[in-house]
XYZ file of C-alpha atoms in Angstrom:
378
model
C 0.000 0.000 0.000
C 1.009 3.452 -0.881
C 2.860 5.327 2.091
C 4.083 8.812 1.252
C 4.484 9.520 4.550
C 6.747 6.710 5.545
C 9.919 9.072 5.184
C 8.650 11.312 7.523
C 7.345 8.627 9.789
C 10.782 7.186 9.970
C 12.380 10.245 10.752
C 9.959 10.975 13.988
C 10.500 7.524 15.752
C 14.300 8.100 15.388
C 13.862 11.454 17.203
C 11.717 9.766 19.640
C 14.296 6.840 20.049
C 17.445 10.051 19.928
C 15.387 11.623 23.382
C 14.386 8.491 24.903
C 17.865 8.834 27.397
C 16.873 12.281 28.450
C 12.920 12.117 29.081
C 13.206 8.770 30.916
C 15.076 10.333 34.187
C 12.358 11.333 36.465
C 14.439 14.447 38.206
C 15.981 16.795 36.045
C 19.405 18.738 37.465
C 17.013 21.173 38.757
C 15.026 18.762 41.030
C 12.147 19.550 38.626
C 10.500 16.607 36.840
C 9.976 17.074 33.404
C 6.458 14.856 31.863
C 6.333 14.628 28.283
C 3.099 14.967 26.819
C 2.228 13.753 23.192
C -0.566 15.961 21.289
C -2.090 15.664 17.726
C 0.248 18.137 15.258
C -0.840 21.457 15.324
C -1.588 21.351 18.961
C 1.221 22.677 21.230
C 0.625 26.098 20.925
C -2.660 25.710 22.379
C -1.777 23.042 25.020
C 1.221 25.440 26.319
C -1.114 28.658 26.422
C -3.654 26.847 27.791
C -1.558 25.106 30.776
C 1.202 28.270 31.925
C -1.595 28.008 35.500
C -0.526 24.181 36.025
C 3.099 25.219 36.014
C 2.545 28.192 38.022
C 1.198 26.314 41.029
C 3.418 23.550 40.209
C 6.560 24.890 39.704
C 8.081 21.372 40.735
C 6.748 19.751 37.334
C 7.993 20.603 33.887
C 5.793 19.839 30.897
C 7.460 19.262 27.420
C 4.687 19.204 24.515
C 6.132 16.895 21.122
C 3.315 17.033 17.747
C 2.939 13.054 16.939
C 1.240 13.692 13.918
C -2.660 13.101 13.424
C -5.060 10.009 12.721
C -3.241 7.490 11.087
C 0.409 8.752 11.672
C 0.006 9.724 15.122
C -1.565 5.825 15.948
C 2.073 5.013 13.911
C 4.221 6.968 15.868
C 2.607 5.971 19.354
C 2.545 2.370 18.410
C 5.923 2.138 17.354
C 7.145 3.831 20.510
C 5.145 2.160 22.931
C 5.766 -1.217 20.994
C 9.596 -1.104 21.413
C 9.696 0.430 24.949
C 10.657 3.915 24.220
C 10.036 5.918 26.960
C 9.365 9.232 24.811
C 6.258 10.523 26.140
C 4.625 10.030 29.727
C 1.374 10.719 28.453
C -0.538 10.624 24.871
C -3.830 12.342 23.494
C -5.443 9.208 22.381
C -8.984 8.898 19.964
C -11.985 7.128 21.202
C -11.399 4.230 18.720
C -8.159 3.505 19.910
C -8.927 3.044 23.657
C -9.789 -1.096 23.252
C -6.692 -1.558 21.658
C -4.303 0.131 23.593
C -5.737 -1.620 26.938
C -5.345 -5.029 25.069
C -1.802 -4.219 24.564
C -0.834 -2.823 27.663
C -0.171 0.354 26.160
C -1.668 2.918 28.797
C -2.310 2.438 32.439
C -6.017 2.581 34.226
C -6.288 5.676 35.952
C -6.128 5.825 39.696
C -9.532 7.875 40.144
C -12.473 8.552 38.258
C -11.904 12.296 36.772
C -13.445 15.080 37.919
C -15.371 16.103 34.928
C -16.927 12.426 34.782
C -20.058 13.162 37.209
C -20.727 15.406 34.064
C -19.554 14.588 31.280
C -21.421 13.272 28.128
C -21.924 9.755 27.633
C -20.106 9.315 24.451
C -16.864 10.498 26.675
C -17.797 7.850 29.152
C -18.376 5.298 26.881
C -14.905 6.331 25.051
C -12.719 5.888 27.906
C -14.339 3.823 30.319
C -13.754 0.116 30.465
C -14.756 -2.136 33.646
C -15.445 0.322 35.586
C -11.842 1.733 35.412
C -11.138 5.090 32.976
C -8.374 4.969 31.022
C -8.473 8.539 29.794
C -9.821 12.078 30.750
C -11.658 13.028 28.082
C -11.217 16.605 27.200
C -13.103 17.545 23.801
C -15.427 16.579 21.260
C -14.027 16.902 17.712
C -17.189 17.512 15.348
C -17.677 17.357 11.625
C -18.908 21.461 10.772
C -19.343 23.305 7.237
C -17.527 27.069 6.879
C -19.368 28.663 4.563
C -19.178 32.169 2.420
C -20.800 34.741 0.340
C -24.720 33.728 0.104
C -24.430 29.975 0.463
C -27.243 29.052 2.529
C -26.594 25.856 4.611
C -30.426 25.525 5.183
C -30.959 24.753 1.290
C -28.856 21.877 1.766
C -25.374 20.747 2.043
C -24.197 18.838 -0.937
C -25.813 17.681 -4.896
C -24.600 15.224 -6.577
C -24.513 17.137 -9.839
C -21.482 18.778 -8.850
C -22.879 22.755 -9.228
C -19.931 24.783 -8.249
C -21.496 28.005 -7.743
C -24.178 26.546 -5.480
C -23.320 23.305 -3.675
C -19.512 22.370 -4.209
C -17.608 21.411 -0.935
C -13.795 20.884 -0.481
C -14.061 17.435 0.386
C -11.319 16.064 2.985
C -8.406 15.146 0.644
C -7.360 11.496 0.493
C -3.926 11.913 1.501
C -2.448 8.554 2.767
C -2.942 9.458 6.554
C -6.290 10.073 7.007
C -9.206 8.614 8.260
C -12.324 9.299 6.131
C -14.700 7.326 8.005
C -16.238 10.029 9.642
C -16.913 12.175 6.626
C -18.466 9.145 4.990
C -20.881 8.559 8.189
C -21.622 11.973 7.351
C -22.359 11.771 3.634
C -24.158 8.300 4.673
C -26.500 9.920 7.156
C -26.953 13.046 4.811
C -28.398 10.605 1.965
C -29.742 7.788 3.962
C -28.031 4.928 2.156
C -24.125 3.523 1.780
C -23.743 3.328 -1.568
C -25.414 6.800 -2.348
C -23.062 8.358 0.377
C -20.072 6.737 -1.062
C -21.431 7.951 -4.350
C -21.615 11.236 -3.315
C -18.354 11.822 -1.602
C -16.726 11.098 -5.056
C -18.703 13.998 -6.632
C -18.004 15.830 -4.030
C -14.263 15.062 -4.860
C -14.513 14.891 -8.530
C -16.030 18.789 -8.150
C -13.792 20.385 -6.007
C -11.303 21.973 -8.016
C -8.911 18.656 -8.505
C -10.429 17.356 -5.114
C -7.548 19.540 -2.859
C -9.187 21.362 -0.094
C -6.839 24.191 1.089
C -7.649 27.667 2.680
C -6.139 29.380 -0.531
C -8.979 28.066 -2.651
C -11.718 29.093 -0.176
C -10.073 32.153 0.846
C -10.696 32.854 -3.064
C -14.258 31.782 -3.497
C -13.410 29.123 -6.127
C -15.282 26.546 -3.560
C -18.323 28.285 -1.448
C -17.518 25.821 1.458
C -15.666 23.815 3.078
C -15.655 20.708 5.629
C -13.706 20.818 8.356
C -12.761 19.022 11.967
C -13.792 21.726 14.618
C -10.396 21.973 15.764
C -9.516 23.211 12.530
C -11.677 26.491 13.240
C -9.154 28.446 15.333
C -6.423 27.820 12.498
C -8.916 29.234 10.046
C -10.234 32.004 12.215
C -6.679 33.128 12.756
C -5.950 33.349 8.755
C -8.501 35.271 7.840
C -7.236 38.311 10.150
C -6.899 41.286 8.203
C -10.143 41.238 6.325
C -9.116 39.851 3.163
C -12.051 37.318 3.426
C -15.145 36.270 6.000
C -16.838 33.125 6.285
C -19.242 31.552 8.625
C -18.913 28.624 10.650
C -22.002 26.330 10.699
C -23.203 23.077 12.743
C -25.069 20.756 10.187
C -28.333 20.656 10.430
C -30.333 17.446 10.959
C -31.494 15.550 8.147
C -35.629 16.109 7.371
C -36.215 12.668 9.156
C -34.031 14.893 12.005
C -31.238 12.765 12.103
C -28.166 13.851 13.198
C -25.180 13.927 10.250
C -22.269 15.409 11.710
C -19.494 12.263 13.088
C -17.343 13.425 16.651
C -14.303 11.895 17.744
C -13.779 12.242 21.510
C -10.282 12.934 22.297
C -8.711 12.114 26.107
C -5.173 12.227 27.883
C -3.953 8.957 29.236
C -0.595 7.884 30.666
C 1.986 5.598 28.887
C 2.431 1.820 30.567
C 6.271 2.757 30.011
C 6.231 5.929 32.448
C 7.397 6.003 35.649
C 5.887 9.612 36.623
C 2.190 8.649 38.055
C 2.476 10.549 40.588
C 2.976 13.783 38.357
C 1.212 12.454 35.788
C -2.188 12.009 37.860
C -1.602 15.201 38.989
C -1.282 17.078 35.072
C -4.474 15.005 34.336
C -6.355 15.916 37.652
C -5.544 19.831 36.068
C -6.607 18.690 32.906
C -9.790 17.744 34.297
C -10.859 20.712 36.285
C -13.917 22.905 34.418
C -11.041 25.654 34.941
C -8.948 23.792 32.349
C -11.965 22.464 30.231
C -13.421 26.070 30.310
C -10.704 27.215 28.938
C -9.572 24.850 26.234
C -12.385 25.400 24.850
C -12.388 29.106 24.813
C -8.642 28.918 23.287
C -9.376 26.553 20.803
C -13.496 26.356 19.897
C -13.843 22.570 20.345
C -16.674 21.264 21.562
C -16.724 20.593 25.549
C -17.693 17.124 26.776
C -18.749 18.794 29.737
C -22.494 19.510 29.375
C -22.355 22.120 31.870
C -20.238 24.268 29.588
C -22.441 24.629 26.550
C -24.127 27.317 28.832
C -21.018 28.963 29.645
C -20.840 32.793 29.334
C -17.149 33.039 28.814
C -16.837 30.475 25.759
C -20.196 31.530 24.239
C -18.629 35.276 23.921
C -15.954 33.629 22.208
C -17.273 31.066 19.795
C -21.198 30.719 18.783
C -21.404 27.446 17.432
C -20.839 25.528 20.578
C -24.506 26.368 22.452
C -26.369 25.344 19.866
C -25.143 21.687 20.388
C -26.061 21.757 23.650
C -29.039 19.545 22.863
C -27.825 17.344 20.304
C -23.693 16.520 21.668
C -25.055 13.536 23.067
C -26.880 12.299 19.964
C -24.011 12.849 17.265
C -22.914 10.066 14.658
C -19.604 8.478 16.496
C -16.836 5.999 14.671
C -17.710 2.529 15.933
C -15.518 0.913 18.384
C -14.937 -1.719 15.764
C -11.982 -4.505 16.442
C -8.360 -3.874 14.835
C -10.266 -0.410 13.654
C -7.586 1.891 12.465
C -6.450 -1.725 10.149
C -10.189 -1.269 8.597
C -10.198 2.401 8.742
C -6.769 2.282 6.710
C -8.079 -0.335 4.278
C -11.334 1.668 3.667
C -9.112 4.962 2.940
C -7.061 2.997 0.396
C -10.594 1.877 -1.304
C -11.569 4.677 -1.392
C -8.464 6.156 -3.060
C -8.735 3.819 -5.780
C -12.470 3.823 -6.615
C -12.073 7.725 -7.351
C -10.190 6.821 -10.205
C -11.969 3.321 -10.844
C -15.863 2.986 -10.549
C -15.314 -0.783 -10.610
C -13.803 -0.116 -6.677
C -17.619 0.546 -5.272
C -18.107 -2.818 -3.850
C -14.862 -3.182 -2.113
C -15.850 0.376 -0.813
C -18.915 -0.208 0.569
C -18.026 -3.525 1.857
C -14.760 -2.041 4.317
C -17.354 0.483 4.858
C -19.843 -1.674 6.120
C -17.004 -3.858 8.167
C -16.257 -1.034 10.312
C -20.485 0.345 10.592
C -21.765 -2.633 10.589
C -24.836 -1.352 12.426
């Protein structure tokens, strides 16, 4: 199978292996002790702004942020450490479909307590990161499929045609590169037509229409496509580049389908600590922090995820900031999320590959539809 990446890939475990001496001493020359955390790329801006309080009032604990990629490279890059002992990270930001796995292999350690935020969190977070009885993570966002849209595209009319009409409907849909996950966009496209095939169908339109299938902010920024899909983390990054008024969009929810089903797909992301670290003690302590409404609050308000705190889609302070978040309130709990199939990111990788190959070769439906149906089975 095609891997692109697989230079870059390489290159990241041997700086993981290169710092594995260093991070592995629990004090540091300063009596401080440093815990590594691993976060999705694009991510340690936010995670240092958000946490110079922890290291305030803990001045005896260092934290050192490293980007391990995204989706399919970042399950790489943890795997590969964590399967050859490397002690380069204490903790990880894991997915929700990973969570089975990682306990079968030994990968990440149950948590001591229960975390603050679960007496009220949602129960896709619970069901996420819970196993036995024991959590495994604190969850600390919802990641939810949302439309930016421009000019006088009205999201009510609808959200994508099959006919392909550029000035009305077209949507940058997520490009195929070779690590990323497209399951979620298809649950969308599934829900948004009511049937597998059409969905699948529709996502190669979608593709086919939207200008060579690349969907970058230059391209929307210059109102060749009207909209564009994104991950709500990606809203901040987008917010930020369209400073200086050269262009103004709007971010959207979707809306439910006329049956008033629910289309968008969430991941729930959580922190949990690496079988390989000897830190628990600090490490319990970072993730008590991380599960404080202080720290939820605001995350949120830094970055305009979606809390998995219900209490905080009425929160004054974040709605000021962001106003797509409070209309969820009543529908977090009922969004689309990736099954908890077994060996998933092995079917979610096979499915992406399909899928690559049936937008050049219509003869590549069935095997589509059939590694899509292995992962949703229900």
């Amino acid at each position: 199978m095609k891997r692109v990446g697989i230079i870059l890939l390489a290159a990241a475990v041997g700086i993981l292996s290169g710092c594995e001496g260093d991070n592995s001493r629990i004090v540091s020359e300063n009596n401080n002790t440093t815990v590594t955390v691993a976060v999705r790329s694009g991510e340690k801006e936010s995670w240092e702004a958000v946490t110079r309080k922890f290291f305030t009032e803990n001045p005896e604990i260092r934290l050192s942020f490293i980007e391990l990629g995204s989706e399919f490279e970042q399950y790489r890059l943890l795997t590969s450490a964590l399967s050859s002992r490397n002690r380069a990270f204490d903790i990880m930001e894991i997915e929700d479909v990973l969570t089975d796995e990682f306990i079968e292999k030994g990968y990440v350690k149950a948590l001591v307590k229960a975390p603050s935020v679960a007496d009220n969190c949602i129960q896709t977070a619970r069901s996420a990161f819970m196993r036995d009885g024991k959590w495994y993570a604190v969850p600390f966002q919802a990641d939810i499929g949302m439309m930016l849209t421009q000019g006088s595209y009205d999201i009510s009319r609808g959200l994508y045609a099959e006919s392909g009409d550029i000035s009305e409907y077209a949507v940058s849909a997520p490009d195929l590169s070779d690590e990323t996950d497209v399951t979620g966009v298809l649950m969308e496209l599934v829900a948004y037509t009511g049937d597998a095939e059409k969905g699948i169908r529709l996502y190669k339109s979608i593709y086919r229409d939207s200008i060579q299938g690349k969907a970058n902010i230059k391209l929307f920024k210059e109102g060749k496509i009207p909209t564009l899909r994104v991950w709500s983390s990606e809203v901040k990054k987008y917010r930020e580049q369209r400073k200086g008024g050269s262009f103004e969009f709007r971010v959207n929810n979707f809306p439910k389908t006329a049956a008033g089903k629910e289309i968008s797909s969430a991941k729930i992301l959580g922190l949990a600590i690496s079988a390989l670290s000897e830190k628990d003690e600090q490490c319990e302590k970072f993730l008590d922090y991380c599960s404080s409404r202080e720290f939820q609050v605001e995350w949120v308000r830094y970055t305009g995820v979606y809390p998995i705190a219900k209490g905080l889609y009425d929160n004054a302070a974040i709605n000021s900031e962001w106003n797509h978040i409070y209309p969820m309130k009543e529908r977090i709990e009922s969004l689309q999320i990736r099954p908890s199939a077994k060996s998933y990111i092995s079917k979610a990788d096979k499915l992406q590959s399909d899928m690559e190959e049936y937008l050049s070769d219509d003869s590549c439906l069935s095997r589509v539809l059939q590694s899509y149906n292995e992962i949703c089975k229900n």
